[in-house]
C-alpha cells in the first residue's frame, strides 16, 4: 500500500497500517519488526505488558543500522496498569527497553490501576487468584491521564492517548482532561464494530486505531461468511478485506504476524466500495440485533469497563 497516514489532533501523522507485536513468541519479534520495516512498514505497535519491548527495540536497531531513519518510523507503546500511578517510570522503562529517546505515541493500556507493590510486576494477584487492583477512590484513570499529560513537552512522547476506552470512560475522562487523547486503540472488526465509540471519538477529534482486526488468536474473522463473500467478489483474501474495512472507516489498523509472507501480504490494502461496506455493515447490525457481537479480547480484571456487549 502507499504510505497512507492520518493526522492526529495535535498535528502528528500516524501511518494507516502498523505491525502488532502482542502474543508473538520470544525470538520471533525482533525478526518480524526488522523484516516489516525493511519492506516498507512505518508503524510498530508495542507495549510494556507484552514483555518483548527489548526484542522490538533490537528489531528497530537493526532497521536503523540498515539506513532507515528514526524520524520516518512511528512507534507506539503503552503504559501498563501496574504503572498507572508511576507514569514517568513506566515510560522510562519502555524507552530503555526499546532503545529509543522518544516514542511517537504513548497510550494508557487499560483504564484500571493495578497494585504497584503487588507480587508481580505485570500481573499481581490476590490470594484468591483475582487481579490485585487499586480502588478508583485511591487512584483513578483520570489521575493517570493527568500524569500522562505531564509527559507532553518532555521530548519523550510526540502524542498521548488511551486504549480500551468505552463511551462511559471517555465521558468520565474528557471533562477532566486538559489534553484530549490523540488516539483510542480498541478491538475492531465486523463482529465488534463498536460504532458508538468510533462515532463519538470522531466527533471529539480522537483517532481510532483498531487491534485484533482478524479477531485475535486463531483469526476467527477470516471464516465469517460475509467477509469471505466480499473477498471472493474482489479476488482477494479475507485478511485483506478485514484490514481494508478498518482503513475504509478512517481508522489505522494493526496487523500482527511473525510470518514474513503474511507480514508482506498484509500490506495489500484495497478500496472497498459502498456495496462491500454495506455487506459488512449489515452483518454487524445483524449480530448486534441478535446479541451476538463478539469481543475476543477482554482480560479478567473483574471490572465493568462500560462496553455494551459486556455490561
mmCIF file of C-alpha atoms in Angstrom:
data_model
loop_
_atom_site.group_PDB
_atom_site.id
_atom_site.type_symbol
_atom_site.label_atom_id
_atom_site.label_comp_id
_atom_site.label_asym_id
_atom_site.label_seq_id
_atom_site.Cartn_x
_atom_site.Cartn_y
_atom_site.Cartn_z
ATOM 1 C CA UNK A 1 0.000 0.000 0.000
ATOM 2 C CA UNK A 2 1.023 3.621 -0.384
ATOM 3 C CA UNK A 3 2.245 5.309 2.786
ATOM 4 C CA UNK A 4 -1.249 6.375 3.867
ATOM 5 C CA UNK A 5 -1.374 8.422 7.051
ATOM 6 C CA UNK A 6 -3.914 10.133 9.284
ATOM 7 C CA UNK A 7 -3.337 13.448 11.016
ATOM 8 C CA UNK A 8 -3.910 13.310 14.784
ATOM 9 C CA UNK A 9 -5.460 16.170 16.743
ATOM 10 C CA UNK A 10 -2.033 17.591 17.598
ATOM 11 C CA UNK A 11 -0.755 17.509 14.003
ATOM 12 C CA UNK A 12 1.322 14.338 14.321
ATOM 13 C CA UNK A 13 0.713 11.865 11.491
ATOM 14 C CA UNK A 14 0.065 8.167 12.179
ATOM 15 C CA UNK A 15 0.566 5.561 9.415
ATOM 16 C CA UNK A 16 -2.637 3.717 8.497
ATOM 17 C CA UNK A 17 -1.067 0.245 8.780
ATOM 18 C CA UNK A 18 1.017 -0.931 11.710
ATOM 19 C CA UNK A 19 2.701 -4.155 12.796
ATOM 20 C CA UNK A 20 1.301 -5.545 16.047
ATOM 21 C CA UNK A 21 3.604 -7.413 18.455
ATOM 22 C CA UNK A 22 1.188 -8.871 21.035
ATOM 23 C CA UNK A 23 1.397 -12.637 21.647
ATOM 24 C CA UNK A 24 4.463 -13.005 19.437
ATOM 25 C CA UNK A 25 6.725 -15.778 20.741
ATOM 26 C CA UNK A 26 10.144 -14.955 22.180
ATOM 27 C CA UNK A 27 12.791 -14.847 19.493
ATOM 28 C CA UNK A 28 10.314 -14.003 16.732
ATOM 29 C CA UNK A 29 9.536 -10.359 17.431
ATOM 30 C CA UNK A 30 12.971 -8.979 16.602
ATOM 31 C CA UNK A 31 12.935 -10.629 13.160
ATOM 32 C CA UNK A 32 9.358 -9.618 12.369
ATOM 33 C CA UNK A 33 9.968 -5.958 13.288
ATOM 34 C CA UNK A 34 13.211 -5.799 11.316
ATOM 35 C CA UNK A 35 11.633 -7.506 8.297
ATOM 36 C CA UNK A 36 8.464 -5.395 8.364
ATOM 37 C CA UNK A 37 10.460 -2.172 8.398
ATOM 38 C CA UNK A 38 12.708 -3.437 5.595
ATOM 39 C CA UNK A 39 9.720 -3.920 3.249
ATOM 40 C CA UNK A 40 8.069 -0.595 3.961
ATOM 41 C CA UNK A 41 6.091 -0.717 7.220
ATOM 42 C CA UNK A 42 6.289 2.632 9.011
ATOM 43 C CA UNK A 43 4.366 1.878 12.215
ATOM 44 C CA UNK A 44 5.282 -0.540 15.027
ATOM 45 C CA UNK A 45 2.935 -1.132 17.963
ATOM 46 C CA UNK A 46 4.412 -2.339 21.250
ATOM 47 C CA UNK A 47 3.519 -2.436 24.948
ATOM 48 C CA UNK A 48 5.284 -2.917 28.276
ATOM 49 C CA UNK A 49 2.754 -5.604 29.139
ATOM 50 C CA UNK A 50 3.758 -7.771 26.167
ATOM 51 C CA UNK A 51 7.161 -8.399 27.752
ATOM 52 C CA UNK A 52 9.000 -8.082 24.450
ATOM 53 C CA UNK A 53 9.890 -4.393 24.103
ATOM 54 C CA UNK A 54 13.584 -5.324 24.207
ATOM 55 C CA UNK A 55 13.088 -7.534 21.131
ATOM 56 C CA UNK A 56 11.090 -4.808 19.401
ATOM 57 C CA UNK A 57 13.982 -2.489 20.224
ATOM 58 C CA UNK A 58 16.500 -4.869 18.693
ATOM 59 C CA UNK A 59 14.413 -5.059 15.515
ATOM 60 C CA UNK A 60 14.297 -1.263 15.419
ATOM 61 C CA UNK A 61 18.065 -1.056 15.988
ATOM 62 C CA UNK A 62 18.707 -3.377 13.044
ATOM 63 C CA UNK A 63 16.410 -1.327 10.840
ATOM 64 C CA UNK A 64 18.103 1.948 11.797
ATOM 65 C CA UNK A 65 21.528 0.384 11.225
ATOM 66 C CA UNK A 66 20.417 -0.530 7.704
ATOM 67 C CA UNK A 67 19.777 3.123 6.888
ATOM 68 C CA UNK A 68 16.122 3.544 7.835
ATOM 69 C CA UNK A 69 15.678 6.863 9.634
ATOM 70 C CA UNK A 70 14.150 7.005 13.103
ATOM 71 C CA UNK A 71 12.041 10.018 12.150
ATOM 72 C CA UNK A 72 10.379 8.014 9.365
ATOM 73 C CA UNK A 73 9.096 5.329 11.743
ATOM 74 C CA UNK A 74 6.097 5.691 14.067
ATOM 75 C CA UNK A 75 6.483 3.749 17.327
ATOM 76 C CA UNK A 76 3.606 3.249 19.748
ATOM 77 C CA UNK A 77 3.952 1.727 23.184
ATOM 78 C CA UNK A 78 1.694 1.556 26.206
ATOM 79 C CA UNK A 79 1.676 2.255 29.917
ATOM 80 C CA UNK A 80 0.801 -0.891 31.847
ATOM 81 C CA UNK A 81 -1.681 -0.933 34.718
ATOM 82 C CA UNK A 82 0.907 -1.536 37.467
ATOM 83 C CA UNK A 83 2.491 1.767 36.417
ATOM 84 C CA UNK A 84 -0.725 3.814 36.171
ATOM 85 C CA UNK A 85 0.360 5.791 39.246
ATOM 86 C CA UNK A 86 4.029 5.843 38.132
ATOM 87 C CA UNK A 87 3.671 7.095 34.575
ATOM 88 C CA UNK A 88 7.114 8.651 34.142
ATOM 89 C CA UNK A 89 8.791 5.470 35.407
ATOM 90 C CA UNK A 90 6.644 3.328 33.118
ATOM 91 C CA UNK A 91 7.623 5.399 30.091
ATOM 92 C CA UNK A 92 11.318 5.445 31.017
ATOM 93 C CA UNK A 93 11.380 1.651 31.352
ATOM 94 C CA UNK A 94 9.765 1.275 27.938
ATOM 95 C CA UNK A 95 12.150 3.738 26.310
ATOM 96 C CA UNK A 96 15.146 1.918 27.773
ATOM 97 C CA UNK A 97 13.879 -1.466 26.548
ATOM 98 C CA UNK A 98 13.093 -0.070 23.096
ATOM 99 C CA UNK A 99 16.421 1.736 22.862
ATOM 100 C CA UNK A 100 14.681 4.995 21.993
ATOM 101 C CA UNK A 101 14.811 8.601 23.163
ATOM 102 C CA UNK A 102 11.117 9.079 22.425
ATOM 103 C CA UNK A 103 8.003 7.273 21.240
ATOM 104 C CA UNK A 104 5.593 8.748 18.733
ATOM 105 C CA UNK A 105 2.529 7.660 20.711
ATOM 106 C CA UNK A 106 2.157 6.619 24.347
ATOM 107 C CA UNK A 107 -1.143 5.045 25.367
ATOM 108 C CA UNK A 108 -2.753 4.176 28.688
ATOM 109 C CA UNK A 109 -3.257 0.442 28.036
ATOM 110 C CA UNK A 110 -6.354 -0.072 30.231
ATOM 111 C CA UNK A 111 -8.155 2.442 32.462
ATOM 112 C CA UNK A 112 -7.627 0.434 35.643
ATOM 113 C CA UNK A 113 -4.670 0.691 38.030
ATOM 114 C CA UNK A 114 -3.133 -2.459 39.488
ATOM 115 C CA UNK A 115 -1.119 -2.655 42.709
ATOM 116 C CA UNK A 116 2.325 -1.159 42.014
ATOM 117 C CA UNK A 117 3.671 -3.024 45.038
ATOM 118 C CA UNK A 118 1.966 -6.345 44.327
ATOM 119 C CA UNK A 119 3.502 -9.785 43.949
ATOM 120 C CA UNK A 120 4.256 -9.414 40.228
ATOM 121 C CA UNK A 121 5.497 -6.550 38.067
ATOM 122 C CA UNK A 122 2.794 -7.047 35.433
ATOM 123 C CA UNK A 123 0.065 -9.278 36.862
ATOM 124 C CA UNK A 124 -0.101 -9.009 40.664
ATOM 125 C CA UNK A 125 -2.722 -11.278 42.182
ATOM 126 C CA UNK A 126 -4.572 -11.583 45.457
ATOM 127 C CA UNK A 127 -4.594 -14.877 47.413
ATOM 128 C CA UNK A 128 -7.872 -15.879 45.697
ATOM 129 C CA UNK A 129 -6.200 -15.597 42.286
ATOM 130 C CA UNK A 130 -8.005 -12.418 41.219
ATOM 131 C CA UNK A 131 -6.062 -9.424 39.937
ATOM 132 C CA UNK A 132 -4.702 -7.073 42.595
ATOM 133 C CA UNK A 133 -6.375 -3.807 41.634
ATOM 134 C CA UNK A 134 -6.186 -0.342 43.172
ATOM 135 C CA UNK A 135 -9.596 1.042 44.114
ATOM 136 C CA UNK A 136 -10.704 4.018 41.961
ATOM 137 C CA UNK A 137 -11.069 6.213 45.048
ATOM 138 C CA UNK A 138 -7.366 5.614 45.766
ATOM 139 C CA UNK A 139 -6.145 6.123 42.188
ATOM 140 C CA UNK A 140 -8.324 6.636 39.132
ATOM 141 C CA UNK A 141 -7.814 6.543 35.384
ATOM 142 C CA UNK A 142 -8.360 10.310 35.402
ATOM 143 C CA UNK A 143 -5.359 10.761 37.699
ATOM 144 C CA UNK A 144 -3.338 8.554 35.373
ATOM 145 C CA UNK A 145 -4.313 10.752 32.427
ATOM 146 C CA UNK A 146 -3.243 13.888 34.277
ATOM 147 C CA UNK A 147 0.163 12.250 34.775
ATOM 148 C CA UNK A 148 0.206 11.316 31.056
ATOM 149 C CA UNK A 149 -0.398 14.976 30.197
ATOM 150 C CA UNK A 150 2.783 15.901 32.061
ATOM 151 C CA UNK A 151 4.787 13.873 29.516
ATOM 152 C CA UNK A 152 3.876 16.294 26.734
ATOM 153 C CA UNK A 153 6.696 18.762 26.337
ATOM 154 C CA UNK A 154 9.355 16.461 27.794
ATOM 155 C CA UNK A 155 10.517 15.373 24.338
ATOM 156 C CA UNK A 156 9.826 11.739 25.245
ATOM 157 C CA UNK A 157 6.434 11.491 23.506
ATOM 158 C CA UNK A 158 5.018 13.037 20.338
ATOM 159 C CA UNK A 159 1.409 12.236 21.273
ATOM 160 C CA UNK A 160 -0.552 10.624 24.097
ATOM 161 C CA UNK A 161 -3.738 8.603 24.025
ATOM 162 C CA UNK A 162 -5.789 5.838 25.549
ATOM 163 C CA UNK A 163 -6.736 2.272 24.745
ATOM 164 C CA UNK A 164 -9.772 0.142 25.538
ATOM 165 C CA UNK A 165 -11.884 3.171 26.452
ATOM 166 C CA UNK A 166 -15.662 2.829 26.300
ATOM 167 C CA UNK A 167 -18.084 5.702 25.907
ATOM 168 C CA UNK A 168 -18.642 5.652 29.670
ATOM 169 C CA UNK A 169 -14.955 6.015 30.457
ATOM 170 C CA UNK A 170 -14.424 8.675 27.780
ATOM 171 C CA UNK A 171 -17.298 10.675 29.256
ATOM 172 C CA UNK A 172 -15.640 10.459 32.663
ATOM 173 C CA UNK A 173 -12.249 11.486 31.300
ATOM 174 C CA UNK A 174 -12.853 14.274 28.805
ATOM 175 C CA UNK A 175 -14.387 16.875 31.184
ATOM 176 C CA UNK A 176 -11.283 16.497 33.378
ATOM 177 C CA UNK A 177 -8.705 16.424 30.570
ATOM 178 C CA UNK A 178 -6.539 19.375 29.623
ATOM 179 C CA UNK A 179 -5.294 17.471 26.576
ATOM 180 C CA UNK A 180 -7.796 15.452 24.526
ATOM 181 C CA UNK A 181 -6.391 11.970 23.806
ATOM 182 C CA UNK A 182 -4.976 11.775 20.286
ATOM 183 C CA UNK A 183 -5.955 8.106 19.900
ATOM 184 C CA UNK A 184 -8.245 5.445 21.366
ATOM 185 C CA UNK A 185 -6.928 1.993 20.444
ATOM 186 C CA UNK A 186 -9.745 -0.583 20.554
ATOM 187 C CA UNK A 187 -10.638 -4.040 19.288
ATOM 188 C CA UNK A 188 -12.390 -3.540 15.947
ATOM 189 C CA UNK A 189 -13.739 -5.880 13.262
ATOM 190 C CA UNK A 190 -17.194 -6.527 11.741
ATOM 191 C CA UNK A 191 -18.151 -8.740 14.705
ATOM 192 C CA UNK A 192 -17.359 -5.852 17.064
ATOM 193 C CA UNK A 193 -17.652 -2.553 15.159
ATOM 194 C CA UNK A 194 -18.053 -0.517 18.392
ATOM 195 C CA UNK A 195 -19.764 2.111 16.251
ATOM 196 C CA UNK A 196 -20.871 4.202 19.221
ATOM 197 C CA UNK A 197 -17.234 4.619 20.317
ATOM 198 C CA UNK A 198 -15.958 5.207 16.767
ATOM 199 C CA UNK A 199 -18.580 7.892 16.106
ATOM 200 C CA UNK A 200 -18.063 9.599 19.471
ATOM 201 C CA UNK A 201 -14.285 9.650 19.084
ATOM 202 C CA UNK A 202 -14.597 11.083 15.600
ATOM 203 C CA UNK A 203 -16.809 13.877 16.953
ATOM 204 C CA UNK A 204 -14.141 14.710 19.557
ATOM 205 C CA UNK A 205 -11.144 14.525 17.224
ATOM 206 C CA UNK A 206 -9.872 11.272 18.713
ATOM 207 C CA UNK A 207 -8.412 8.885 16.130
ATOM 208 C CA UNK A 208 -9.256 5.172 16.309
ATOM 209 C CA UNK A 209 -6.578 2.515 15.964
ATOM 210 C CA UNK A 210 -8.006 -0.976 15.533
ATOM 211 C CA UNK A 211 -6.369 -4.004 17.112
ATOM 212 C CA UNK A 212 -7.210 -7.676 16.575
ATOM 213 C CA UNK A 213 -8.772 -6.906 13.156
ATOM 214 C CA UNK A 214 -8.848 -10.625 12.354
ATOM 215 C CA UNK A 215 -10.396 -11.497 15.711
ATOM 216 C CA UNK A 216 -7.274 -12.174 17.828
ATOM 217 C CA UNK A 217 -5.907 -15.704 18.429
ATOM 218 C CA UNK A 218 -6.800 -18.133 15.665
ATOM 219 C CA UNK A 219 -8.068 -15.297 13.416
ATOM 220 C CA UNK A 220 -11.744 -16.387 13.636
ATOM 221 C CA UNK A 221 -12.940 -13.470 11.498
ATOM 222 C CA UNK A 222 -11.256 -14.953 8.429
ATOM 223 C CA UNK A 223 -14.064 -17.503 8.122
ATOM 224 C CA UNK A 224 -17.003 -15.113 8.698
ATOM 225 C CA UNK A 225 -19.328 -15.676 5.728
ATOM 226 C CA UNK A 226 -19.790 -12.005 4.655
ATOM 227 C CA UNK A 227 -16.017 -11.434 4.844
ATOM 228 C CA UNK A 228 -15.403 -14.492 2.654
ATOM 229 C CA UNK A 229 -18.136 -13.303 0.280
ATOM 230 C CA UNK A 230 -16.541 -9.882 -0.213
ATOM 231 C CA UNK A 231 -13.083 -11.464 -0.579
ATOM 232 C CA UNK A 232 -14.321 -13.781 -3.349
ATOM 233 C CA UNK A 233 -16.021 -10.904 -5.148
ATOM 234 C CA UNK A 234 -12.807 -8.878 -5.105
ATOM 235 C CA UNK A 235 -10.473 -11.843 -5.763
ATOM 236 C CA UNK A 236 -8.548 -11.133 -2.591
ATOM 237 C CA UNK A 237 -8.117 -12.669 0.862
ATOM 238 C CA UNK A 238 -10.374 -12.301 3.901
ATOM 239 C CA UNK A 239 -7.419 -10.771 5.762
ATOM 240 C CA UNK A 240 -7.102 -8.032 3.135
ATOM 241 C CA UNK A 241 -10.849 -7.354 3.386
ATOM 242 C CA UNK A 242 -10.710 -7.031 7.193
ATOM 243 C CA UNK A 243 -7.695 -4.718 7.194
ATOM 244 C CA UNK A 244 -9.173 -2.641 4.363
ATOM 245 C CA UNK A 245 -12.525 -2.406 6.209
ATOM 246 C CA UNK A 246 -10.856 -0.603 9.121
ATOM 247 C CA UNK A 247 -8.997 1.802 6.861
ATOM 248 C CA UNK A 248 -12.218 2.481 4.920
ATOM 249 C CA UNK A 249 -13.717 3.561 8.264
ATOM 250 C CA UNK A 250 -10.902 6.091 8.729
ATOM 251 C CA UNK A 251 -9.062 4.027 11.350
ATOM 252 C CA UNK A 252 -5.445 2.932 11.455
ATOM 253 C CA UNK A 253 -5.119 -0.826 11.907
ATOM 254 C CA UNK A 254 -2.601 -3.214 13.462
ATOM 255 C CA UNK A 255 -1.796 -6.439 11.652
ATOM 256 C CA UNK A 256 0.039 -8.896 13.894
ATOM 257 C CA UNK A 257 2.172 -11.626 12.353
ATOM 258 C CA UNK A 258 5.665 -13.098 12.633
ATOM 259 C CA UNK A 259 5.361 -14.899 9.287
ATOM 260 C CA UNK A 260 7.268 -12.964 6.569
ATOM 261 C CA UNK A 261 4.802 -13.932 3.831
ATOM 262 C CA UNK A 262 1.829 -12.766 5.888
ATOM 263 C CA UNK A 263 3.589 -9.599 7.011
ATOM 264 C CA UNK A 264 4.107 -8.744 3.345
ATOM 265 C CA UNK A 265 0.592 -9.812 2.289
ATOM 266 C CA UNK A 266 -0.931 -7.608 4.989
ATOM 267 C CA UNK A 267 0.421 -4.554 3.168
ATOM 268 C CA UNK A 268 -2.141 -5.116 0.413
ATOM 269 C CA UNK A 269 -4.920 -2.669 1.237
ATOM 270 C CA UNK A 270 -7.750 -2.346 -1.293
ATOM 271 C CA UNK A 271 -10.649 0.058 -1.756
ATOM 272 C CA UNK A 272 -13.978 -1.366 -0.629
ATOM 273 C CA UNK A 273 -16.942 0.169 -2.438
ATOM 274 C CA UNK A 274 -20.309 1.056 -0.917
ATOM 275 C CA UNK A 275 -21.804 -2.383 -1.612
ATOM 276 C CA UNK A 276 -18.843 -4.131 0.043
ATOM 277 C CA UNK A 277 -19.120 -1.915 3.112
ATOM 278 C CA UNK A 278 -22.893 -2.445 3.213
ATOM 279 C CA UNK A 279 -22.430 -6.236 3.207
ATOM 280 C CA UNK A 280 -20.141 -5.966 6.224
ATOM 281 C CA UNK A 281 -22.221 -3.298 7.980
ATOM 282 C CA UNK A 282 -25.394 -5.381 7.569
ATOM 283 C CA UNK A 283 -23.549 -8.327 9.116
ATOM 284 C CA UNK A 284 -22.538 -6.171 12.099
ATOM 285 C CA UNK A 285 -26.106 -4.926 12.540
ATOM 286 C CA UNK A 286 -27.498 -8.473 12.428
ATOM 287 C CA UNK A 287 -25.064 -9.557 15.131
ATOM 288 C CA UNK A 288 -25.956 -6.575 17.290
ATOM 289 C CA UNK A 289 -29.704 -7.132 16.866
ATOM 290 C CA UNK A 290 -29.360 -10.788 17.882
ATOM 291 C CA UNK A 291 -26.998 -10.076 20.788
ATOM 292 C CA UNK A 292 -24.161 -11.943 19.094
ATOM 293 C CA UNK A 293 -21.432 -9.328 18.870
ATOM 294 C CA UNK A 294 -18.140 -10.982 19.805
ATOM 295 C CA UNK A 295 -15.334 -9.380 21.803
ATOM 296 C CA UNK A 296 -12.259 -11.600 21.648
ATOM 297 C CA UNK A 297 -10.014 -9.585 23.973
ATOM 298 C CA UNK A 298 -11.324 -8.987 27.486
ATOM 299 C CA UNK A 299 -8.774 -9.595 30.268
ATOM 300 C CA UNK A 300 -10.038 -10.906 33.593
ATOM 301 C CA UNK A 301 -9.832 -7.667 35.551
ATOM 302 C CA UNK A 302 -13.249 -8.214 37.090
ATOM 303 C CA UNK A 303 -14.132 -4.624 36.159
ATOM 304 C CA UNK A 304 -17.115 -3.347 34.192
ATOM 305 C CA UNK A 305 -15.462 -1.143 31.558
ATOM 306 C CA UNK A 306 -18.805 0.057 30.211
ATOM 307 C CA UNK A 307 -18.816 -1.800 26.910
ATOM 308 C CA UNK A 308 -22.454 -2.535 25.958
ATOM 309 C CA UNK A 309 -21.669 -6.138 24.966
ATOM 310 C CA UNK A 310 -20.120 -6.795 28.394
ATOM 311 C CA UNK A 311 -22.067 -4.592 30.798
#
